[in-house]
Coordinates of C-alpha atoms in Angstrom, one line a residue:
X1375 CA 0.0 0.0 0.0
X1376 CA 1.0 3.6 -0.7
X1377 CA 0.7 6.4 2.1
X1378 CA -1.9 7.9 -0.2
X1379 CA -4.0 4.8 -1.3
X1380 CA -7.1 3.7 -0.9
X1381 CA -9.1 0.9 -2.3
X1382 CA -7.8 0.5 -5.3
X1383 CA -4.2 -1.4 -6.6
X1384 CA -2.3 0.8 -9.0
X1385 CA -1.5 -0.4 -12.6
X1386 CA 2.2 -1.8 -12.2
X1387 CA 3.3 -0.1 -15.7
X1388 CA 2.4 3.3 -14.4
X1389 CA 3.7 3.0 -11.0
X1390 CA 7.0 1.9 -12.5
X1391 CA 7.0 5.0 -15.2
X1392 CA 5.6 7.3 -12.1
X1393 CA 8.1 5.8 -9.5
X1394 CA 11.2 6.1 -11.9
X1395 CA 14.7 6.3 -10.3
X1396 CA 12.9 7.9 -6.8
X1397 CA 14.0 4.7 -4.6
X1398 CA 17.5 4.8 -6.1
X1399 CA 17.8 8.9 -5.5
X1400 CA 15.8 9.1 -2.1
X1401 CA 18.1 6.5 -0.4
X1402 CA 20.6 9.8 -0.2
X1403 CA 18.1 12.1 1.6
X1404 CA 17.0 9.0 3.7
X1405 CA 18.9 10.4 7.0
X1406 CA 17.7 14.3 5.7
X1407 CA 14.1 12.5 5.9
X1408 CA 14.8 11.8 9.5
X1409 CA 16.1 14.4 10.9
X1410 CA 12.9 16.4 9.3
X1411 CA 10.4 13.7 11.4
X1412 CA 12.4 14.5 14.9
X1413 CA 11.8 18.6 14.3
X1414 CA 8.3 18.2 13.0
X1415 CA 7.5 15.6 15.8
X1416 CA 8.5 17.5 18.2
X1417 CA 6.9 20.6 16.9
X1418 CA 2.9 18.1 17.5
X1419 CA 3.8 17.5 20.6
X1420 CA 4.1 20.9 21.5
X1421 CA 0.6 21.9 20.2
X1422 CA -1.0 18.0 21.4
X1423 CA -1.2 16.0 18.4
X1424 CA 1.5 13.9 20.0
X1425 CA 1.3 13.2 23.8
X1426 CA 4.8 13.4 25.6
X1427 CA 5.1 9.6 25.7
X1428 CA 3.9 9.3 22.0
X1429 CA 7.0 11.8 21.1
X1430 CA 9.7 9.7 23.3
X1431 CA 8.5 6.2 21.6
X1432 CA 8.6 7.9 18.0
X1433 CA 11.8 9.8 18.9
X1434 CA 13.3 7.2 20.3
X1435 CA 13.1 5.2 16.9
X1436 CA 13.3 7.8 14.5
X1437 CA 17.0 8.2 16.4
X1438 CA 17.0 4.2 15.6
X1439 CA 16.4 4.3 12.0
X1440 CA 18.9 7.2 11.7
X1441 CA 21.5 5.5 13.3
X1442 CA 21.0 2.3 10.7
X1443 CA 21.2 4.5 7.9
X1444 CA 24.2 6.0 9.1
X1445 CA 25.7 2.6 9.2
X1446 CA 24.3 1.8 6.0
X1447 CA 21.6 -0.5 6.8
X1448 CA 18.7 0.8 5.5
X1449 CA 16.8 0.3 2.0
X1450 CA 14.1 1.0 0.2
X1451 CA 11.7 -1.7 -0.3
X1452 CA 10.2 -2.2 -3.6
X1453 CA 6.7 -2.3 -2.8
X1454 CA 7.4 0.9 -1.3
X1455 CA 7.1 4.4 -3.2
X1456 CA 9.5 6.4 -2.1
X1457 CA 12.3 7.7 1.4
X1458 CA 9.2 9.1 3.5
X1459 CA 6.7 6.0 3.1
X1460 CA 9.7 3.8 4.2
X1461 CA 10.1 5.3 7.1
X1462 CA 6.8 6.0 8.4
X1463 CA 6.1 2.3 7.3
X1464 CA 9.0 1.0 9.4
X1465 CA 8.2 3.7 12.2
X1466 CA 4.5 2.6 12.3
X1467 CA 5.5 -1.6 12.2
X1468 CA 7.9 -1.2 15.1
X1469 CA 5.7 1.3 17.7
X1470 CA 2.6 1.0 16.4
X1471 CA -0.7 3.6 16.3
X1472 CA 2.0 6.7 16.8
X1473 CA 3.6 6.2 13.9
X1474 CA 0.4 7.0 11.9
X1475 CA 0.7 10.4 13.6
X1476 CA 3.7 11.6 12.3
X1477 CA 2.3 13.3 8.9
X1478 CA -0.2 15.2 10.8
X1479 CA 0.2 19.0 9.3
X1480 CA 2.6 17.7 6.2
X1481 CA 2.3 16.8 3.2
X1482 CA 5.0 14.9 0.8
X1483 CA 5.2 18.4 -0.6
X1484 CA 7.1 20.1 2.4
X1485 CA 8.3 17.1 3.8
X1486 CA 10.2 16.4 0.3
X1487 CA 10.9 19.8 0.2
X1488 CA 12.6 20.2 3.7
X1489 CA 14.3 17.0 2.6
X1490 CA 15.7 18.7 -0.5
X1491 CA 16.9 21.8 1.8
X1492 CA 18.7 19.9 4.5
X1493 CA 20.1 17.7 1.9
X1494 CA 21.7 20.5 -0.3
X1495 CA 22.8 22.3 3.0
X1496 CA 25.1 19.2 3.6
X1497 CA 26.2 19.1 0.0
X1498 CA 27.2 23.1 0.1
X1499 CA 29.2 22.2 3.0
X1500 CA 30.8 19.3 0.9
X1501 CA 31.8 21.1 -1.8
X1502 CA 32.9 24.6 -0.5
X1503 CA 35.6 22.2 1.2
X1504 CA 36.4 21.0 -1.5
X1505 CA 36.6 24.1 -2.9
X1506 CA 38.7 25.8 0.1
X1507 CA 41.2 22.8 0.0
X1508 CA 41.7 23.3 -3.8
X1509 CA 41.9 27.4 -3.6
X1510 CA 44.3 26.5 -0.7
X1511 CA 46.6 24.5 -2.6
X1512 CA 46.6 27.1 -5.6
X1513 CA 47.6 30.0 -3.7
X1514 CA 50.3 27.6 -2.1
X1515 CA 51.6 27.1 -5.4
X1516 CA 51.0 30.5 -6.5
X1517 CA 54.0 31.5 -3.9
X1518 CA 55.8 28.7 -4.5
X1519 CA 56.0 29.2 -8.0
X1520 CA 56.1 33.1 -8.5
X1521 CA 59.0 33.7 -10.0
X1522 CA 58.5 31.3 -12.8
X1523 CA 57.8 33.1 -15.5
X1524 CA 55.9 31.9 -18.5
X1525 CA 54.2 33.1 -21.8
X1526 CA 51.1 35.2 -21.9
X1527 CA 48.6 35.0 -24.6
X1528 CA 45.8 36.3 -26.1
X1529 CA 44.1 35.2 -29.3
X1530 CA 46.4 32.0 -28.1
X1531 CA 49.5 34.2 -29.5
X1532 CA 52.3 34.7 -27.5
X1533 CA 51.6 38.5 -26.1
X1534 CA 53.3 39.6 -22.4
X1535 CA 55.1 37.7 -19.8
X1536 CA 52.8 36.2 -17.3
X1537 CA 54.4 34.2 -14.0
X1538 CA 52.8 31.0 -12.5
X1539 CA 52.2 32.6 -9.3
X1540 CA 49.7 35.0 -11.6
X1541 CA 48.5 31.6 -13.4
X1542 CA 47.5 29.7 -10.1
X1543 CA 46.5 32.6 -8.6
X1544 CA 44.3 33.5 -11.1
X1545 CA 42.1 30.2 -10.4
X1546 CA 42.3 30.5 -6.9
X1547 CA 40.5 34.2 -6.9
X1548 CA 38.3 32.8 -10.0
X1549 CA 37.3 30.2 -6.8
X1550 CA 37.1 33.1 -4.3
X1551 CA 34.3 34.9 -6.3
X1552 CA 32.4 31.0 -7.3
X1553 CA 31.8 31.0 -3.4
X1554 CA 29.8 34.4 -3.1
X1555 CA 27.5 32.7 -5.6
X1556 CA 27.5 29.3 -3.7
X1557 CA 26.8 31.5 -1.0
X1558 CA 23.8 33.0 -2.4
X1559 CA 23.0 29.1 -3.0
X1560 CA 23.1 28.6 0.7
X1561 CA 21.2 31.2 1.6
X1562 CA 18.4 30.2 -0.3
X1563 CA 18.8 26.8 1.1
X1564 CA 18.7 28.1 4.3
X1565 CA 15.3 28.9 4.6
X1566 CA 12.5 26.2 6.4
X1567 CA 9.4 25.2 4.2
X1568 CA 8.4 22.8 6.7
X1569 CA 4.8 23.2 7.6
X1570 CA 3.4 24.8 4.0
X1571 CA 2.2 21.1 3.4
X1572 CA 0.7 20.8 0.0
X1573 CA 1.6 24.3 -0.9
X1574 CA -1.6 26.1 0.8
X1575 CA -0.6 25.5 4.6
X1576 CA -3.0 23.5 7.3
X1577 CA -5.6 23.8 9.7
X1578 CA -3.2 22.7 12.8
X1579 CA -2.0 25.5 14.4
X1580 CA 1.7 24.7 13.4
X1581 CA 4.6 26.2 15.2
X1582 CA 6.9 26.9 12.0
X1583 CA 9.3 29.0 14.0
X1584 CA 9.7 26.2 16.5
X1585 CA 10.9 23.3 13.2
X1586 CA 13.2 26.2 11.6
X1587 CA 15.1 26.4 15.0
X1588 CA 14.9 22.9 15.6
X1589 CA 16.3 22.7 12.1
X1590 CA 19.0 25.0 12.6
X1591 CA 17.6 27.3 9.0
X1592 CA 18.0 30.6 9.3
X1593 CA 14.8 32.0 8.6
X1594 CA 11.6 30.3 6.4
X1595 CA 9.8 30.3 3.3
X1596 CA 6.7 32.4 5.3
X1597 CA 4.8 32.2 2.2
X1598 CA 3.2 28.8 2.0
X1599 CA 2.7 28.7 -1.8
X1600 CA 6.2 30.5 -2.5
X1601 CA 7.4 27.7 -0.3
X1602 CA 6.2 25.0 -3.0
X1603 CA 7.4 27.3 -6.0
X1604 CA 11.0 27.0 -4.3
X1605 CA 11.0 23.5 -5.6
X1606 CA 12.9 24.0 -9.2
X1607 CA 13.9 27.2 -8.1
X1608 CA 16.1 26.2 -5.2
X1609 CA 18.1 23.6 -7.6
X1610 CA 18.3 26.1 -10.3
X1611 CA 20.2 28.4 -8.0
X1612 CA 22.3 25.8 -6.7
X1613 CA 23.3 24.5 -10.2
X1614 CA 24.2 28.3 -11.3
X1615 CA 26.4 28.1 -8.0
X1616 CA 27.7 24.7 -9.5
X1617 CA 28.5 26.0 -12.7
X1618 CA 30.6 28.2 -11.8
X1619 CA 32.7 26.8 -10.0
X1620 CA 32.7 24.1 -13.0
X1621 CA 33.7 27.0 -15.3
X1622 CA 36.8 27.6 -12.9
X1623 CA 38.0 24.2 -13.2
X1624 CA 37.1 23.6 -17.0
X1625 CA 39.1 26.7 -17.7
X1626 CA 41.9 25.5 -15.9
X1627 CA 41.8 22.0 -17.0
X1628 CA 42.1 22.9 -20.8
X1629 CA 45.2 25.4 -19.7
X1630 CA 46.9 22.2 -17.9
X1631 CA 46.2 20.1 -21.2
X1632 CA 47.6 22.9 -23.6
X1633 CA 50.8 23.5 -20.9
X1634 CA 51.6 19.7 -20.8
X1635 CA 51.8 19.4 -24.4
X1636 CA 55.2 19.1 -25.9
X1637 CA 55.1 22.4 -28.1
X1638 CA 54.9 23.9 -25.1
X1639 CA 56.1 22.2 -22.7
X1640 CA 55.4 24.2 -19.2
X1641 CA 54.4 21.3 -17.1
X1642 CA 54.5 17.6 -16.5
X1643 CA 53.4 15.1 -13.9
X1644 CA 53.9 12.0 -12.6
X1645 CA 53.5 9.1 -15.4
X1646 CA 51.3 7.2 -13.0
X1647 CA 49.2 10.0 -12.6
X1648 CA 48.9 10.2 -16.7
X1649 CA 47.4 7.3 -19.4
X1650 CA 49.0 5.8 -22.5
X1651 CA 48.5 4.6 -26.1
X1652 CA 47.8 1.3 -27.5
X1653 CA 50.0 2.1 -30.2
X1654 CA 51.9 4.8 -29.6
X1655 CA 54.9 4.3 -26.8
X1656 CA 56.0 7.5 -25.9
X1657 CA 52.1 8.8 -25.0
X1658 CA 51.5 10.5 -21.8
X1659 CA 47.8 11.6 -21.8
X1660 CA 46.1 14.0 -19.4
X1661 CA 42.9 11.8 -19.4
X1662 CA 42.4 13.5 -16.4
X1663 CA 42.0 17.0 -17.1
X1664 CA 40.5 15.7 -19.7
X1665 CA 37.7 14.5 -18.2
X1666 CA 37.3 17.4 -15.6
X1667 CA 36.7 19.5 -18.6
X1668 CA 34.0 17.6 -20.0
X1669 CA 32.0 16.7 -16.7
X1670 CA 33.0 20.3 -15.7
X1671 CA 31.0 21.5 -19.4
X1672 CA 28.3 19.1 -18.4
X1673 CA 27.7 20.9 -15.2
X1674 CA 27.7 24.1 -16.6
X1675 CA 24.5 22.9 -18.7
X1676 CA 22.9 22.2 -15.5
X1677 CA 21.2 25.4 -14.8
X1678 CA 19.6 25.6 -18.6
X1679 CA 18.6 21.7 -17.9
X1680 CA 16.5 22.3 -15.1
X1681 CA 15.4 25.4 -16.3
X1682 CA 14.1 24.1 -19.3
X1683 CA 12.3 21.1 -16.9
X1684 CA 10.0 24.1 -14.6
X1685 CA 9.8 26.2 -18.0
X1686 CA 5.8 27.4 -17.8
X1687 CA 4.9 25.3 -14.7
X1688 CA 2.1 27.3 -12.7
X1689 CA 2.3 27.4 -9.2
X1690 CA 1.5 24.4 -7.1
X1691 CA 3.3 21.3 -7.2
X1692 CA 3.7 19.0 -10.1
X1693 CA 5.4 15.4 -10.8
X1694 CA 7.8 17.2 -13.3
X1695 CA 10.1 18.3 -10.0
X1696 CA 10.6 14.6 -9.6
X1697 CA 13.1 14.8 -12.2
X1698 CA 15.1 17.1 -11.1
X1699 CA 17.2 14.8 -8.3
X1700 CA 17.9 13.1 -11.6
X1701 CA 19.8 15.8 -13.1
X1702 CA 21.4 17.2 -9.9
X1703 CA 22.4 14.7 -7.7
X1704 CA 24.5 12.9 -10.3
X1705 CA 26.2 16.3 -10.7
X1706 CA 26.9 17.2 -7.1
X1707 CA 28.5 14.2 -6.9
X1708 CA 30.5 14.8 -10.2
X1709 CA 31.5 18.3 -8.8
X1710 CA 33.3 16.9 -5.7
X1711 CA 34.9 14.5 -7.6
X1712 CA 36.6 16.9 -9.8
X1713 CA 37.4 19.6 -6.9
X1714 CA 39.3 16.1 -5.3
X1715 CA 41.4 15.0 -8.0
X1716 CA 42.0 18.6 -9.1
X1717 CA 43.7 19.0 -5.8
X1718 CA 45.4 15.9 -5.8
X1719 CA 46.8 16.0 -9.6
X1720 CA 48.1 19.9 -8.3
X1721 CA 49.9 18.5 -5.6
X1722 CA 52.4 16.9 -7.8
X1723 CA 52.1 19.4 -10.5
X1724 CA 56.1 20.1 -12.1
X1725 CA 57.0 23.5 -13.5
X1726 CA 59.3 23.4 -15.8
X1727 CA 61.9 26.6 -15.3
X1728 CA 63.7 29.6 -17.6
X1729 CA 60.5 28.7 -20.3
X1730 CA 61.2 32.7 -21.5
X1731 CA 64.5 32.2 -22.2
X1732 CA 63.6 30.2 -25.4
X1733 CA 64.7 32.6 -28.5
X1734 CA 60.8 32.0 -29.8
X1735 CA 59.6 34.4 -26.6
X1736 CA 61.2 37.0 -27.7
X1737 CA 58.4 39.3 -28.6
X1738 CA 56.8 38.8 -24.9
X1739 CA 58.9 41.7 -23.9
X1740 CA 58.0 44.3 -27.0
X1741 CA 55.6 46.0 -24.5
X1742 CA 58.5 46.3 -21.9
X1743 CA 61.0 47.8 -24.0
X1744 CA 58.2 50.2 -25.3
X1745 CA 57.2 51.1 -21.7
X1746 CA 61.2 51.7 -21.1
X1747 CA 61.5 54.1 -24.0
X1748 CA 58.0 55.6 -22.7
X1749 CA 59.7 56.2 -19.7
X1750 CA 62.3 57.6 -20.8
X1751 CA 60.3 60.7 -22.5
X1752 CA 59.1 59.5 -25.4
X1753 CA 55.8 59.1 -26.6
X1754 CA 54.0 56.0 -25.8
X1755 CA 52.5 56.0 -29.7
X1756 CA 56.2 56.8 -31.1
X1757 CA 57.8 54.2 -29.0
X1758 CA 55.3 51.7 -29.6
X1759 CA 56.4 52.8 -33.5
X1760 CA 60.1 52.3 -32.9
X1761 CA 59.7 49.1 -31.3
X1762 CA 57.3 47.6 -34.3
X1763 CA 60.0 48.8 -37.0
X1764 CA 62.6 47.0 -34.8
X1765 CA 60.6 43.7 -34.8
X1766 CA 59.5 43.7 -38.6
X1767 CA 63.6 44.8 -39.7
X1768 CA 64.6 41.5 -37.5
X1769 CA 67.0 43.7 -35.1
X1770 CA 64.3 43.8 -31.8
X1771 CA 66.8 42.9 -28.5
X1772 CA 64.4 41.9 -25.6
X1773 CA 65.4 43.4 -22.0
X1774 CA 64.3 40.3 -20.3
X1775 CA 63.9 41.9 -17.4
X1776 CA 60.5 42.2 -15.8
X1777 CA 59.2 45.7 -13.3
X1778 CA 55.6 45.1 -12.5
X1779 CA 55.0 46.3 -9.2
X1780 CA 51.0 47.6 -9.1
X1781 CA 48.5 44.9 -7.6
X1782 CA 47.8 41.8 -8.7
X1783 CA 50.7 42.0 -11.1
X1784 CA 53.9 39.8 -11.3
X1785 CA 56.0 41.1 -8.9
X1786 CA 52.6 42.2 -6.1
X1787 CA 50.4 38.9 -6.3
X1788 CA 48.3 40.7 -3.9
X1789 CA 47.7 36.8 -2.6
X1790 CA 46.8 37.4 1.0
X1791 CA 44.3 40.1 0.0
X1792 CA 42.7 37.3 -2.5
X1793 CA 43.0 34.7 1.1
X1794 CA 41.0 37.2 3.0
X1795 CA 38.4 37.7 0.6
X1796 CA 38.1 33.9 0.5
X1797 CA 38.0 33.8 4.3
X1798 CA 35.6 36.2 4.6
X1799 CA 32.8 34.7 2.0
X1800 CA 33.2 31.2 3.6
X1801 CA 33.0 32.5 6.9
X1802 CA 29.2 33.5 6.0
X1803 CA 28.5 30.3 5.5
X1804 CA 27.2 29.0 9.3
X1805 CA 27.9 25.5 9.0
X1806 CA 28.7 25.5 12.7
X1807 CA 25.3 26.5 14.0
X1808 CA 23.5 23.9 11.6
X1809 CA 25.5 21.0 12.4
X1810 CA 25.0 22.2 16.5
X1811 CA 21.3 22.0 15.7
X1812 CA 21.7 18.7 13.6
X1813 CA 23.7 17.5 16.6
X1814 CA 20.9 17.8 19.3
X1815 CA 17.9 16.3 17.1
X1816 CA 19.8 13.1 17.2
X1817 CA 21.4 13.0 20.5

């Protein structure tokens, strides 16, 4: 039987279309599910739809059922629909009649919803670090390797010198700035829809506030019907929050393949941290950053995906949402993958050293020797003359010599400014006070 059936047996082809991959997705928001039941119960008992032993029996084995899902003991059975029936059904076999009263003042609709926000809190958490690990390790490199210089380009020609402390630290502040929009993510995440039920709110005098304390969210979705029109709106945000940091690494993962190919030359790694040929010996393939590329490009067509899947919905819940955990949750996954093997494949990165010195980089200093002659009095446009008639009648000397002293430039990486801004978007975050609250709903 299904939580919402009555007296008649569903047809077996549409329960298996309607049903999809829900038992195979919901098994990850199975402790999320949970944790929602111990706030909500609590939350009856305090306006009598639960006595005070009813709330210690149901506690007491909601606390049980977390605890087997934390050890990975818990499934979803097949002639069950979906996370929430299984564990009212195995709430209600064990204890009985008070089981039954747990989905007093919810529907599936907020409790799938609250689900879905304490879920993506714990993901955020997950990947900003990973995130802060990676930006870590690139503004550790940054210093290590800022004296290295290396070519510049634009239009992928050769233009000014650039330094690997300006190429790592590039990414890491790229990173800094993906966090104030995964930031933005968790704030929307943040917020309790716990008690709209269908989407129109209940005749139970619900204590809201109480749950979003209980919860540890920061404030609610007041709104009952805006709290149902978050569904599609709260993973589009987090995806857009996904894709950037995606863009970051895709970026960076198509640099590392150009820089470790022999015509240029910049970097290598490990061989066992590379792939090979079937035919061709001397092969040394970065299938890695390969492969971040392209589930990083996936992940940035998240946000159209599931913006093209609520396109023209009206308000109110439909079945479409279902679809959605399909899309994201595979790609959450995907993101912290690539964040971890970014990190470790940087951690025995190799820089090659004196890449400049190669006659072929010549023409990376033309803008130096023209802002020497500016400097010396004459005209930026006449000096940027003489130096072009030097380079086209072959007798162009490079300085080799380097002065870039303003911000962010090669010789003032400005890296502990680009550290504090980091510091200060993830310390916005508040993990601390929802794992406290997490911490006492299960003690």
């Amino acid at each position: 039987m299904k939580i919402w059936q009555k007296n008649i047996d569903v047809n077996q082809f549409v329960e298996r279309f309607t049903v999809g991959k829900d038992r195979e997705l919901d098994l990850q928001m199975a402790k999320f599910d949970v944790l929602g039941s111990l706030a909500h119960t609590q939350m009856l008992e305090t306006i009598n739809l639960l006595t005070a032993d009813e709330l210690r029996t149901v506690q007491q084995e909601l606390k049980n059922i977390y605890a087997e899902i934390e050890a990975g003991n818990f499934t979803i059975e097949d002639s069950v629909e979906d996370v929430h029936s299984q564990v009212e059904w195995l709430l209600t076999q064990r204890i009985g009649e008070a089981g039954k009263k747990i989905h007093s003042g919810r529907s599936r609709n907020d409790q799938v919803l609250v689900d879905l926000k304490l879920f993506f809190r714990a993901c955020i958490e997950d990947m900003v670090g990973q995130t802060s690990t990676l930006f870590n390790e690139l503004i550790e490199l940054s210093n290590t390797h800022k004296d290295k210089l290396m070519p510049g380009y634009t239009h992928l020609q050769i233009a000014m010198p650039s330094s690997f402390g300006l190429w790592f630290g590039a990414y890491a502040e790229s990173l800094a700035d993906d966090m104030e929009l995964m930031l933005a993510a968790w704030k929307i995440c943040n917020k309790n829809p716990l008690g709209s039920a269908a989407g129109y709110g209940s005749s139970f005098p619900l204590n809201r506030t109480l749950t979003t304390e209980l919860l540890g969210f920061e404030s609610l979705n007041y709104n009952v019907v805006y709290a149902q029109m978050g569904r599609g709106k709260t993973e589009r945000i987090l995806a857009q929050a996904m894709s950037a940091v995606a863009a970051t690494l895709a970026k960076m993962a198509m640099d590392v393949c150009l820089f470790i190919n022999q015509n240029f030359g910049f970097i290598s790694f490990p061989a066992e941290l590379t792939t090979g040929s079937s035919i061709m010996p001397h092969k040394k393939n970065p299938d890695v950053f390969e492969l971040i590329r392209s589930r990083c490009n996936k992940i940035q067509a998240l946000p159209n995906e599931i913006a093209m899947m609520i396109t023209n919905l009206p308000s109110g819940y439909h079945r479409d949402l279902q679809l959605l955990k399909e899309n994201l949750f595979p790609a959450i996954t995907s993101l912290n993958e690539c964040l971890e093997i970014a990190t470790f494949m940087l951690q025995n990165i190799t820089i090659k050293d004196d890449i400049l010195k190669d006659k072929k980089y010549d023409y990376l200093f033309s803008v130096e020797v023209v802002n020497d002659l500016a400097l010396q009095g004459v005209p930026f446009r006449e000096a940027y003359k003489i130096v072009g008639e030097q380079i086209e009648n072959g007798s162009f000397a490079p300085s080799g010599q380097i002065h870039h002293t303003h911000e962010g430039s090669i010789g003032n990486l400005c890296n502990e400014q680009i550290t504090s801004a980091m510091q200060g978007v993830l310390s916005q975050f508040g993990f601390g006070k929802v794992n406290k609250a997490i911490e006492d709903l299960v003690k």
